[in-house]
Coordinates of N, CA and C in Angstrom, one line a residue:
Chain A
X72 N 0.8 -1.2 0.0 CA 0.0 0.0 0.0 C 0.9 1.2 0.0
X73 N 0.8 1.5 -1.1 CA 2.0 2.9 -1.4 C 1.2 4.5 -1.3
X74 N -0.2 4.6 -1.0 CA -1.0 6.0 -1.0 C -0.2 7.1 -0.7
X75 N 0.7 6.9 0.2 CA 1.4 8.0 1.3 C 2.7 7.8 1.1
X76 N 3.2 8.7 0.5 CA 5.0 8.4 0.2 C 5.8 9.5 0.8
X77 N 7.1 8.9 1.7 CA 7.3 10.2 1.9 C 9.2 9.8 1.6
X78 N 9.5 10.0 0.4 CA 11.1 9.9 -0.3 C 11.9 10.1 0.2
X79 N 12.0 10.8 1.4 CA 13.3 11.5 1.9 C 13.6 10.5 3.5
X80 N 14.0 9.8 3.6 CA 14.1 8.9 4.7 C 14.7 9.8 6.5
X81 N 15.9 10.5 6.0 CA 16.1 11.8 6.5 C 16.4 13.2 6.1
X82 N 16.0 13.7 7.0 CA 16.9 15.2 6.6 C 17.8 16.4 7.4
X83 N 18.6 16.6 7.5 CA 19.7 17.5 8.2 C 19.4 18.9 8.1
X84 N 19.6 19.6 9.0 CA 19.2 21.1 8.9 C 20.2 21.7 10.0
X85 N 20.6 23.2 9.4 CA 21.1 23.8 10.7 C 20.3 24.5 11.8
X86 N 20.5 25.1 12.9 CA 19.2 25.6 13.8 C 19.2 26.9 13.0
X87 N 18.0 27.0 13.4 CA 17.6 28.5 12.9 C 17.2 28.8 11.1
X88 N 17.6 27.7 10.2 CA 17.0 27.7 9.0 C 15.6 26.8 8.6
X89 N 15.1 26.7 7.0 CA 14.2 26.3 7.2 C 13.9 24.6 6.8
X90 N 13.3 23.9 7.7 CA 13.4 22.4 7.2 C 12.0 22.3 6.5
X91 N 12.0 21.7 5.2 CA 11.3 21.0 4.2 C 10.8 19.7 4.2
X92 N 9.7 19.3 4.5 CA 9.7 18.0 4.6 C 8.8 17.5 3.8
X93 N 8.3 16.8 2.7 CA 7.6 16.5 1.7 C 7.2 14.9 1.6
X94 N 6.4 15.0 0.9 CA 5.0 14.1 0.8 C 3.9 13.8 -0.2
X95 N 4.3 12.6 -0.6 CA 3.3 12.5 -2.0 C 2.5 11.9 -1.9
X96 N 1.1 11.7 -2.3 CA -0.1 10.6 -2.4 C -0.7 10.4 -3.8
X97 N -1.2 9.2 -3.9 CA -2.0 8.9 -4.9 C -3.0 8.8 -5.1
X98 N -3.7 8.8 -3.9 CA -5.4 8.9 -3.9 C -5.8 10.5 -4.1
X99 N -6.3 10.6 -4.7 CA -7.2 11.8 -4.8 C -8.2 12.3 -4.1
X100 N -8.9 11.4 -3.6 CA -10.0 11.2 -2.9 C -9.7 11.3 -1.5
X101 N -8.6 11.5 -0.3 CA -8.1 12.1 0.5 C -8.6 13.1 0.7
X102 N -9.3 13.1 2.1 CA -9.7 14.9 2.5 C -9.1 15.5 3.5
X103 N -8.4 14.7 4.0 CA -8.0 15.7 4.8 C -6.1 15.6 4.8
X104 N -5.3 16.1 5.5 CA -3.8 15.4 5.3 C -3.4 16.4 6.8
X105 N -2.6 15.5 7.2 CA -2.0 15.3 8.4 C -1.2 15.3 8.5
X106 N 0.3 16.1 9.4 CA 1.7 15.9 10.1 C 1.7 15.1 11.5
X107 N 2.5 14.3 11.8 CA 2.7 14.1 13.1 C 3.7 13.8 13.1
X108 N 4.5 14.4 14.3 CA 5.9 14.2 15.0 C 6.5 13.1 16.2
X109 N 6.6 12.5 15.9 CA 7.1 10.9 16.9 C 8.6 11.1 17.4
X110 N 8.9 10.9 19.0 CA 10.1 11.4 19.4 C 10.5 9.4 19.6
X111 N 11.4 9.2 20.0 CA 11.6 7.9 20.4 C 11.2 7.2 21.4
X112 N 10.3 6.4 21.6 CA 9.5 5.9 22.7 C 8.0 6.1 23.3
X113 N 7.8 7.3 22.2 CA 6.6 7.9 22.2 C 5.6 7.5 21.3
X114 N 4.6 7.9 21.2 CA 3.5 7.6 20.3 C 3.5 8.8 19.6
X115 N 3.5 8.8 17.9 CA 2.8 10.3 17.4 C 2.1 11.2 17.7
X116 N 2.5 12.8 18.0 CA 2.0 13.8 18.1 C 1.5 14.4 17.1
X117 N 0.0 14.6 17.0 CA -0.2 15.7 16.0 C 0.5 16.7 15.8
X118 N 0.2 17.4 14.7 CA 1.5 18.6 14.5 C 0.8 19.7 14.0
X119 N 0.3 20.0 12.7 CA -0.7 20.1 12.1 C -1.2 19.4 10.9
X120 N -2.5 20.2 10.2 CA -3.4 19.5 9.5 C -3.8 20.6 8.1
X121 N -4.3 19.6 7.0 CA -5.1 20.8 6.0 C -5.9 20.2 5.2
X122 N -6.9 20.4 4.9 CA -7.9 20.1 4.7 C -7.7 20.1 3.1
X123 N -8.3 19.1 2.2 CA -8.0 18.9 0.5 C -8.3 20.3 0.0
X124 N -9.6 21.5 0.5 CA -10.0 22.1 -0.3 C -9.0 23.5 -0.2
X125 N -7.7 22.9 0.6 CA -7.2 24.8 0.8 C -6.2 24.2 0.4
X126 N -4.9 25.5 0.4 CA -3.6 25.1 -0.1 C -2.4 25.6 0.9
X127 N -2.4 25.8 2.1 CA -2.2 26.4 3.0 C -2.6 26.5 4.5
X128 N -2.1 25.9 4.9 CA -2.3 25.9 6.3 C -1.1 26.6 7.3
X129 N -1.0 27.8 8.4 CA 0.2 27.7 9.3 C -0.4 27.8 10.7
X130 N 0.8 27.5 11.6 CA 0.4 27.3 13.2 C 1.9 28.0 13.7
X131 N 1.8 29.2 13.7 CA 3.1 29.4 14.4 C 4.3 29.3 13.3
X132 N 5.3 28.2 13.6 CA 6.5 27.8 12.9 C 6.3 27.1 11.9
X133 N 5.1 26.2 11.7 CA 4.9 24.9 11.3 C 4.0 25.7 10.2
X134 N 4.1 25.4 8.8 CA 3.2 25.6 7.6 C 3.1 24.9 6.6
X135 N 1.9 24.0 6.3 CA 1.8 22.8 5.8 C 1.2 23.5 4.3
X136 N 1.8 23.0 3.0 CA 1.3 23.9 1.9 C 0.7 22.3 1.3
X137 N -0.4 22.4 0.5 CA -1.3 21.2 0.0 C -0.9 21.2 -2.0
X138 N -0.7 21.0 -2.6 CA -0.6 20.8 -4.4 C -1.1 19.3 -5.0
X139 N -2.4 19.9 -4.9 CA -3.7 18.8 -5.4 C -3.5 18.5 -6.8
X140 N -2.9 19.1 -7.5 CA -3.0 18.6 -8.8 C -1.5 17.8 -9.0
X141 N -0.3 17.9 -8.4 CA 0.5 17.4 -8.5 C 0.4 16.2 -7.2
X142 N -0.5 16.1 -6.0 CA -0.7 15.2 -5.1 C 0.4 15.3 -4.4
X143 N 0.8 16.5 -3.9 CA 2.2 16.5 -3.0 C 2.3 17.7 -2.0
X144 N 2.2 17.5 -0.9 CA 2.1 18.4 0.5 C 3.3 18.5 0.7
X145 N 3.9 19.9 1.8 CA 4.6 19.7 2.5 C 4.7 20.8 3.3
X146 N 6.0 20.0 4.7 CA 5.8 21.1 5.9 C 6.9 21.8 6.1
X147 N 6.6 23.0 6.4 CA 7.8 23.9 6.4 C 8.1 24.4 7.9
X148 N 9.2 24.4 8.2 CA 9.1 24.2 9.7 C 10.3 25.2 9.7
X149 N 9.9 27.0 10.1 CA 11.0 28.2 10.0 C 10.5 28.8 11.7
X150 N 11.9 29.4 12.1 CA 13.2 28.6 12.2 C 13.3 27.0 12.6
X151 N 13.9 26.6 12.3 CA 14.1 24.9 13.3 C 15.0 25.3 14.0
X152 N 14.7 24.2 15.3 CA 14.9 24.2 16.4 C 15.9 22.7 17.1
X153 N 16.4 22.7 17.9 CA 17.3 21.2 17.5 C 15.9 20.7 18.6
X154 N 15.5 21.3 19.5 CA 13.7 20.6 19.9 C 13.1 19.7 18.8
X155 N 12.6 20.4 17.7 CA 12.2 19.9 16.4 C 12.5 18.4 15.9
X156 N 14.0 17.9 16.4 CA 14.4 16.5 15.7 C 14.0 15.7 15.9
X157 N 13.2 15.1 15.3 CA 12.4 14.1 15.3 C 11.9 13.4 14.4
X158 N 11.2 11.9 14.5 CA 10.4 11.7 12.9 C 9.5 12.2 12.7
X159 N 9.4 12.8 11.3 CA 7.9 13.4 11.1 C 7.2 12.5 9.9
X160 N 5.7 11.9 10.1 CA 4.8 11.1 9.4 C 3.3 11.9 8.5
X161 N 4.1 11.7 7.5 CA 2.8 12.9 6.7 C 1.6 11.5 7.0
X162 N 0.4 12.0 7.1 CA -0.8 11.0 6.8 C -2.1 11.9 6.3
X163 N -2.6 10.9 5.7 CA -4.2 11.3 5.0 C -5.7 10.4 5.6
X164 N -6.3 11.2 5.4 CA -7.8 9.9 5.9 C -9.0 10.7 4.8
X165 N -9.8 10.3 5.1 CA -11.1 10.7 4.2 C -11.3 10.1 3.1
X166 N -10.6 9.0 2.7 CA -10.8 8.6 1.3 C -12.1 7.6 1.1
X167 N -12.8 7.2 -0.1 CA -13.9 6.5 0.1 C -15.1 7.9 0.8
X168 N -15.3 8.9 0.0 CA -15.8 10.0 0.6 C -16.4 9.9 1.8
X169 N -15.5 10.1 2.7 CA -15.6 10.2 4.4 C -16.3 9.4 5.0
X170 N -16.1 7.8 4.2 CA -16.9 6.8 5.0 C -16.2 6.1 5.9
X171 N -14.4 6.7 6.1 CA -13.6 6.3 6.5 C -12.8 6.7 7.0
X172 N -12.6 7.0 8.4 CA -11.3 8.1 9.2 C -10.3 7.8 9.6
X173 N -9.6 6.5 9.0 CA -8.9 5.8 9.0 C -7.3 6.5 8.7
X174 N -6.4 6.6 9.8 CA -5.1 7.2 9.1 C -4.4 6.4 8.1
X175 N -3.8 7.3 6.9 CA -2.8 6.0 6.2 C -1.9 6.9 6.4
X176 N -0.9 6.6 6.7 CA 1.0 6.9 7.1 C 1.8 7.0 5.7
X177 N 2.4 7.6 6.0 CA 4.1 7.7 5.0 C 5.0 7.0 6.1
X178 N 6.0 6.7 5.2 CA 7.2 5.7 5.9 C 8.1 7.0 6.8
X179 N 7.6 8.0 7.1 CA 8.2 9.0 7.9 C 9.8 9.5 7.7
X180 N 10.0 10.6 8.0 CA 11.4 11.6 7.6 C 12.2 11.6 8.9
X181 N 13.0 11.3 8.9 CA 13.7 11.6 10.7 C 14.6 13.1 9.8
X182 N 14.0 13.7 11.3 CA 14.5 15.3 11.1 C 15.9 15.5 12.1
X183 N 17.0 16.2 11.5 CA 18.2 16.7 12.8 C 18.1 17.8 12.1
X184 N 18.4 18.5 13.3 CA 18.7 19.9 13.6 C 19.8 20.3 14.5
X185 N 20.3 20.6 13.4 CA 22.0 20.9 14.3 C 22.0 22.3 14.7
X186 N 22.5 22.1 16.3 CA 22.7 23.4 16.3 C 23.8 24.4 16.2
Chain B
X124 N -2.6 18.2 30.5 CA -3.5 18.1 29.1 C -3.6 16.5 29.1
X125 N -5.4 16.1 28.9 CA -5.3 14.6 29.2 C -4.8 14.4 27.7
X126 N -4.6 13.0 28.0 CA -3.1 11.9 27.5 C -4.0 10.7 27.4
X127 N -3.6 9.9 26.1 CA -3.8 8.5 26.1 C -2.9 7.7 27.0
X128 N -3.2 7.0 27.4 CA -2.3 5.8 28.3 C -2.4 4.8 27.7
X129 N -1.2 3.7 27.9 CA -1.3 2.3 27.6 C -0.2 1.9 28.4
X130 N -1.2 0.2 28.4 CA -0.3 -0.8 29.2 C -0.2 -1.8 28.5
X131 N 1.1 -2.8 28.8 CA 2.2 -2.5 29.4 C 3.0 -1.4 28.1
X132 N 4.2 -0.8 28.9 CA 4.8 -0.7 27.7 C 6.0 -1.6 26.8
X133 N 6.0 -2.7 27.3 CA 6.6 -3.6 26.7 C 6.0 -4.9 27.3
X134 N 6.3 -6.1 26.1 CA 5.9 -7.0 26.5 C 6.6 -8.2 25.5
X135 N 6.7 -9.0 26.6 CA 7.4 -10.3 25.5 C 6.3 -11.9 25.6
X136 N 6.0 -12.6 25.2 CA 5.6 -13.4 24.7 C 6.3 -14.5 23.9
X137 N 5.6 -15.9 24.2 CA 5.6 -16.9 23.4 C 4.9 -17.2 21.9
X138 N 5.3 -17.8 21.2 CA 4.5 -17.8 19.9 C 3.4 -18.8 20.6
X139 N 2.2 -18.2 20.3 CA 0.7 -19.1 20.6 C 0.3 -18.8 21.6
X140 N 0.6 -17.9 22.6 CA 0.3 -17.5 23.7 C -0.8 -16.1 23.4
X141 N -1.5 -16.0 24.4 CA -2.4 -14.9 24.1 C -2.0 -13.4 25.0
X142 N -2.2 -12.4 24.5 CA -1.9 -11.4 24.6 C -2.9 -10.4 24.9
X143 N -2.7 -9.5 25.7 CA -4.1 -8.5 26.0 C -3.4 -6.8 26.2
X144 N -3.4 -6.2 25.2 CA -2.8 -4.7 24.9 C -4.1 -3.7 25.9
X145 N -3.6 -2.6 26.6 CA -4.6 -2.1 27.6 C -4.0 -0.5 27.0
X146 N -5.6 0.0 26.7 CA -5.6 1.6 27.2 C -6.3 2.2 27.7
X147 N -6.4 3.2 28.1 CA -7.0 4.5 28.4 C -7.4 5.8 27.6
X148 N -8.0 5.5 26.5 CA -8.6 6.8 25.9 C -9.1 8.2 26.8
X149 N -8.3 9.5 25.9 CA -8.8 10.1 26.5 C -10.1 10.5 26.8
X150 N -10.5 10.6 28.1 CA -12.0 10.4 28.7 C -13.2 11.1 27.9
X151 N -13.4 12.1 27.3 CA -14.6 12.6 26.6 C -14.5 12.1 25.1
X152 N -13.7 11.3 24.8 CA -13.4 10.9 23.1 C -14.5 9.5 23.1
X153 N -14.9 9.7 22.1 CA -15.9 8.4 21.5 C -15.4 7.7 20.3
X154 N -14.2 7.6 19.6 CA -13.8 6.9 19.1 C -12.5 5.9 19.1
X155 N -11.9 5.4 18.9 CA -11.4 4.5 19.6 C -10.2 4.0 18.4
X156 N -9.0 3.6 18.4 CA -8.6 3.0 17.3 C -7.0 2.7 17.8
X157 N -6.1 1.4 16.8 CA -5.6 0.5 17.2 C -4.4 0.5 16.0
X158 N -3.6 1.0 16.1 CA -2.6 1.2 14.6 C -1.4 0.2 15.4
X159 N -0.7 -0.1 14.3 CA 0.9 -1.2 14.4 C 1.8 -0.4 13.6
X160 N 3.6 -0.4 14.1 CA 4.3 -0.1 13.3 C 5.3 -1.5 13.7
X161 N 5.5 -2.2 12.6 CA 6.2 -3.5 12.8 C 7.5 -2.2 12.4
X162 N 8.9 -3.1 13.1 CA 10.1 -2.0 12.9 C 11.0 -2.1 11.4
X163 N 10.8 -0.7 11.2 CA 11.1 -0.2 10.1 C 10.1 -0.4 9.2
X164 N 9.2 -0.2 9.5 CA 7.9 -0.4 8.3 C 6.9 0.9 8.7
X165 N 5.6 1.6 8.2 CA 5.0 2.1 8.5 C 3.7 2.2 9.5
X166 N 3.2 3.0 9.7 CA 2.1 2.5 11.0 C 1.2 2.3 10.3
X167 N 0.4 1.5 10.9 CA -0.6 0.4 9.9 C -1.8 0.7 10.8
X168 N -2.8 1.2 10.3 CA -4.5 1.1 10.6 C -4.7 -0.6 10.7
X169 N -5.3 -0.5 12.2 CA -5.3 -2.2 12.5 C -7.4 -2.0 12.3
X170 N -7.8 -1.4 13.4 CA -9.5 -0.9 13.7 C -10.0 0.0 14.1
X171 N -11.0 0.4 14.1 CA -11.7 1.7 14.9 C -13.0 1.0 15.3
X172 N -12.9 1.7 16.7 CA -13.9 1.3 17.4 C -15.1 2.3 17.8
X173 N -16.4 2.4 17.6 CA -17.2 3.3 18.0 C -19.0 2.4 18.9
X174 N -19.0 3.3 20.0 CA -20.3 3.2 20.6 C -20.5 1.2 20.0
X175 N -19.5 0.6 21.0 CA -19.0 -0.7 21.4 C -19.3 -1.8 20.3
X176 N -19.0 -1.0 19.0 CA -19.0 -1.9 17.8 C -17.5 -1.5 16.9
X177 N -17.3 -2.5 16.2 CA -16.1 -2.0 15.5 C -17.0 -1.2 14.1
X178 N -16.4 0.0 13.8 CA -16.6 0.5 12.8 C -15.9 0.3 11.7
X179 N -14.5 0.0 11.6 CA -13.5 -0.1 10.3 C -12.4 -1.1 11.1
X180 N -12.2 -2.0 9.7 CA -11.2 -2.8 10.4 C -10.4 -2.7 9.2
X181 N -8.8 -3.3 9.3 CA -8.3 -3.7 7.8 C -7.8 -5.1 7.7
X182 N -7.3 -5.5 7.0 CA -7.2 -6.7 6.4 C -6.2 -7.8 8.0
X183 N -5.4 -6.8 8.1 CA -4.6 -7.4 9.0 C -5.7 -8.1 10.4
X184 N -6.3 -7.4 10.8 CA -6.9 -7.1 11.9 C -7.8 -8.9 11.6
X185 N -7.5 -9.8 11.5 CA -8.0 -11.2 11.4 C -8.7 -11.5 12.0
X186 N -8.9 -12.7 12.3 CA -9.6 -13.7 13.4 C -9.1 -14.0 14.7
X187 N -7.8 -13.9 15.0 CA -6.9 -13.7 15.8 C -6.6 -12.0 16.8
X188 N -7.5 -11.1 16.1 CA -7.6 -9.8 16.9 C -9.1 -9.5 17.1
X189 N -9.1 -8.9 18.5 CA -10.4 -8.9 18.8 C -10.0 -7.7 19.9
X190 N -11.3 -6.5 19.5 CA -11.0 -5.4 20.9 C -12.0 -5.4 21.6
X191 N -12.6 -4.3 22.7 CA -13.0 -4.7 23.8 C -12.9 -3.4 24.1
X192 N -13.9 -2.7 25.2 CA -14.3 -1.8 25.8 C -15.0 -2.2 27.3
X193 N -14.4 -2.9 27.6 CA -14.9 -3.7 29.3 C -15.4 -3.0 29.7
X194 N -15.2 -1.7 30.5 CA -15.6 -0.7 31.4 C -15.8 0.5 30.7
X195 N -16.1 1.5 31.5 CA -16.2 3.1 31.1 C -15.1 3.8 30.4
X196 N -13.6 3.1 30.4 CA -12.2 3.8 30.6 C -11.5 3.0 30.1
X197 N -11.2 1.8 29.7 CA -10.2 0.4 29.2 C -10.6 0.4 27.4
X198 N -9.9 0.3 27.0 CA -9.9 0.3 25.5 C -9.1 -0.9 25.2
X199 N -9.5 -2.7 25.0 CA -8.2 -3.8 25.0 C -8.3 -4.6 23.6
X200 N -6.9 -4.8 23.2 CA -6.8 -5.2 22.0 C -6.0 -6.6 22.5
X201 N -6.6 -8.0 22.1 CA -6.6 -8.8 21.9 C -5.8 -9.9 21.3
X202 N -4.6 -10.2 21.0 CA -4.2 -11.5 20.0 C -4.5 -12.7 20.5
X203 N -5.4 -13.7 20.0 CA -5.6 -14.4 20.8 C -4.2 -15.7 20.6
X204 N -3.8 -15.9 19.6 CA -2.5 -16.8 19.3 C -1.5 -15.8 19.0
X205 N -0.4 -15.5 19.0 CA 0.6 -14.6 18.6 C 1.5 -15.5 17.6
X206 N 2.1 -15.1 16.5 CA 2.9 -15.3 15.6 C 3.8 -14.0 15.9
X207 N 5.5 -14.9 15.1 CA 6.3 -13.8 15.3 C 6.0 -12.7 14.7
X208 N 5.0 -12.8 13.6 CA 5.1 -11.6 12.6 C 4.4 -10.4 13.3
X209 N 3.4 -10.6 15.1 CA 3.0 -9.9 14.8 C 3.8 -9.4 16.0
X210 N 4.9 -9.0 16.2 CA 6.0 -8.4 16.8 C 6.6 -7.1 16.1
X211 N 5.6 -6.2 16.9 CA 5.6 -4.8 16.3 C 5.2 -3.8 17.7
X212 N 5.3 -2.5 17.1 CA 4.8 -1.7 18.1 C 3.7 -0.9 18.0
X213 N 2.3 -1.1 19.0 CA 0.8 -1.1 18.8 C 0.6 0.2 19.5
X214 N 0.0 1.1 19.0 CA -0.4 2.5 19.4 C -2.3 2.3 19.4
X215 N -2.6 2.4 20.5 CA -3.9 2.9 20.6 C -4.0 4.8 20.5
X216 N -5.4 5.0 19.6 CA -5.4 6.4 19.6 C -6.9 6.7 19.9
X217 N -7.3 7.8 20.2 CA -9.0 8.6 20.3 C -9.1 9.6 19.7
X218 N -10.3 9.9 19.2 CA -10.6 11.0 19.3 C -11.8 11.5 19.1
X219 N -12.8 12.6 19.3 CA -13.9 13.3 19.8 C -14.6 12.6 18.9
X220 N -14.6 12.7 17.8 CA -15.4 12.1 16.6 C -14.8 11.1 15.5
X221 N -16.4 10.7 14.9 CA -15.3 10.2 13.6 C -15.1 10.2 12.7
X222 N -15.0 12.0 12.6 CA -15.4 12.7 11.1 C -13.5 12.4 10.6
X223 N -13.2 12.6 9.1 CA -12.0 12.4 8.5 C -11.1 13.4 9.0
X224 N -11.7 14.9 9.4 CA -11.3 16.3 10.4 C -10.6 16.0 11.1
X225 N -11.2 14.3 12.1 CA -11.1 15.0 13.4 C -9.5 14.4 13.9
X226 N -8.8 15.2 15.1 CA -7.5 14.9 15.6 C -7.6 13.3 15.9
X227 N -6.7 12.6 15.7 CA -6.6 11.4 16.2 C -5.3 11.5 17.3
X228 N -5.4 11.5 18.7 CA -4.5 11.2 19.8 C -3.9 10.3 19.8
X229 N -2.6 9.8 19.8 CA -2.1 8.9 20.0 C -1.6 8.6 21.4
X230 N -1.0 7.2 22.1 CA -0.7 7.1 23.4 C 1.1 6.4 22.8
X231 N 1.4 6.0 24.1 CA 3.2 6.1 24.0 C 3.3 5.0 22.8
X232 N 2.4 3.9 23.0 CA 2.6 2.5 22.4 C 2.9 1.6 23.5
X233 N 2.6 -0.2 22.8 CA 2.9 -0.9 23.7 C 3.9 -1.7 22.5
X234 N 5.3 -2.1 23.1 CA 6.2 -2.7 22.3 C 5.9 -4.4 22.2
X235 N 5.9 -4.8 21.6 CA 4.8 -6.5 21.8 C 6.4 -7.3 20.7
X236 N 6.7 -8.1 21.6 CA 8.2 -8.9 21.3 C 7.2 -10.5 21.3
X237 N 7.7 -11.6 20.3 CA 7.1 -12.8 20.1 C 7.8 -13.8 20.0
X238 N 8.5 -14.0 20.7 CA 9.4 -15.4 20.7 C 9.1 -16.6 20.0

C-alpha cells in the first residue's frame, strides 16, 4: 500500500534555518492530510493538518502547503529548532468519501537539527 | 492536558500465547482505534472502534484480533495466538469524533516482542 510516500528517509538542517519536509499521495479522494511528529518511545504527536480544499495551512513555525494537482504536500518548519528532531509522518484519511477516518502513514522523515 | 495511556509498555511473549494490549482513551473521546508499526515499516491502521461496535477494520486485523471496551475507561486489544510476525509496536489512539477532520490522539505504544 503505497498511498502515502514520503522519499526522503532523513533530513539535516542547521538551527535556525528552514526544514522542508515532503509528501506525496496517490489517492485523490483524501480529505483531509496530516503531520505528526514521533520522538523515540513515544507515540505520534499531531502537529498540524489541511484540509483537501485549501492550499495552506500555518500554526506558528509549522506551515503545511497542499498541491492537489501534482498530489504533493509539504511542511515547512521556520526557524528549526534542535527541539524539532524528530520523525515526522505525513498522513491522509477521508478517502472512500468520508466513510472512513482511517489514518494511512508515510514511511516518515527523521529530522536533525544541528545546532 | 489529558493523555492516552497504555499498558504494558513492553511485553514479551511466546508464539501461541495470548496477549491483552490495555488503554485509556482520552475520557470525553468516543472513538477509539488500534494502529501497528512492525520495525522499520509504517504504522498500519489495525480498527476503529465506536459506541461498542467495531466501525472499520483492515485486512490485518483477522480472526486472531479482537477489541473490547470492558468498562467506562479500558480500550483492549486482543491477540488471541501470537505469531512472530506480529511483533511490532501497537499505538492505541482517540478521538472526539469520527469525522476524516477530526485529531486522532495517539498514546506512548505498547512494544509487543514474540518469541
Amino acid at each position: 500500500d503505497q498511498q502515502v510516500k514520503q522519499n526522503s528517509p532523513s533530513l539535516s538542517v542547521q538551527e535556525g534555518r528552514i526544514s522542508i519536509l515532503n509528501c506525496d499521495y496517490t489517492n485523490s479522494m483524501f480529505d483531509y492530510f496530516l503531520w505528526y511528529k514521533k520522538y523515540p518511545a513515544e507515540g505520534p504527536t499531531f502537529l498540524i493538518s489541511i484540509s483537501s480544499i485549501k492550499d495552506k495551512n500555518e500554526d506558528g513555525r509549522f506551515t503545511v502547503f497542499l498541491n492537489k494537482s501534482a498530489k504533493h504536500l509539504s511542511l515547512h518548519i521556520v526557524p528549526s529548532q534542535p527541539g524539532d528532531s524528530a520523525v515526522y509522518f505525513c498522513a491522509a484519511s477521508g478517502a472512500a468519501g468520508g466513510a472512513t477516518n482511517k489514518l494511512i502513514f508515510g514511511t516518515g522523515t527523521l529530522l536533525a537539527v544541528q545546532p | 492536558e489529558p493523555e492516552v495511556t497504555q499498558t504494558p509498555s513492553h511485553q514479551v511473549t511466546q508464539m501461541g500465547q495470548e496477549v491483552i494490549l490495555r488503554c485509556v482513551p482520552i475520557s470525553n473521546h468516543l472513538y477509539f482505534y488500534w494502529y501497528r508499526q512492525i520495525l522499520g515499516q509504517k504504522v498500519e491502521f489495525l480498527v476503529s472502534f465506536y459506541n461498542n461496535e467495531i466501525s472499520e477494520k483492515s485486512e490485518i486485523f483477522d480472526d486472531q484480533f479482537s477489541v473490547e471496551r470492558p468498562d467506562g475507561s479500558n480500550f483492549t486489544l486482543k491477540i488471541r495466538s501470537t505469531k512472530l510476525e506480529d511483533s511490532a509496536m501497537y499505538f492505541c489512539a482517540s478521538s472526539i469524533s469520527g469525522g476524516a477532520w477530526e485529531t486522532q490522539y495517539f498514546g506512548p505504544g505498547t512494544r509487543l516482542l514474540v518469541l
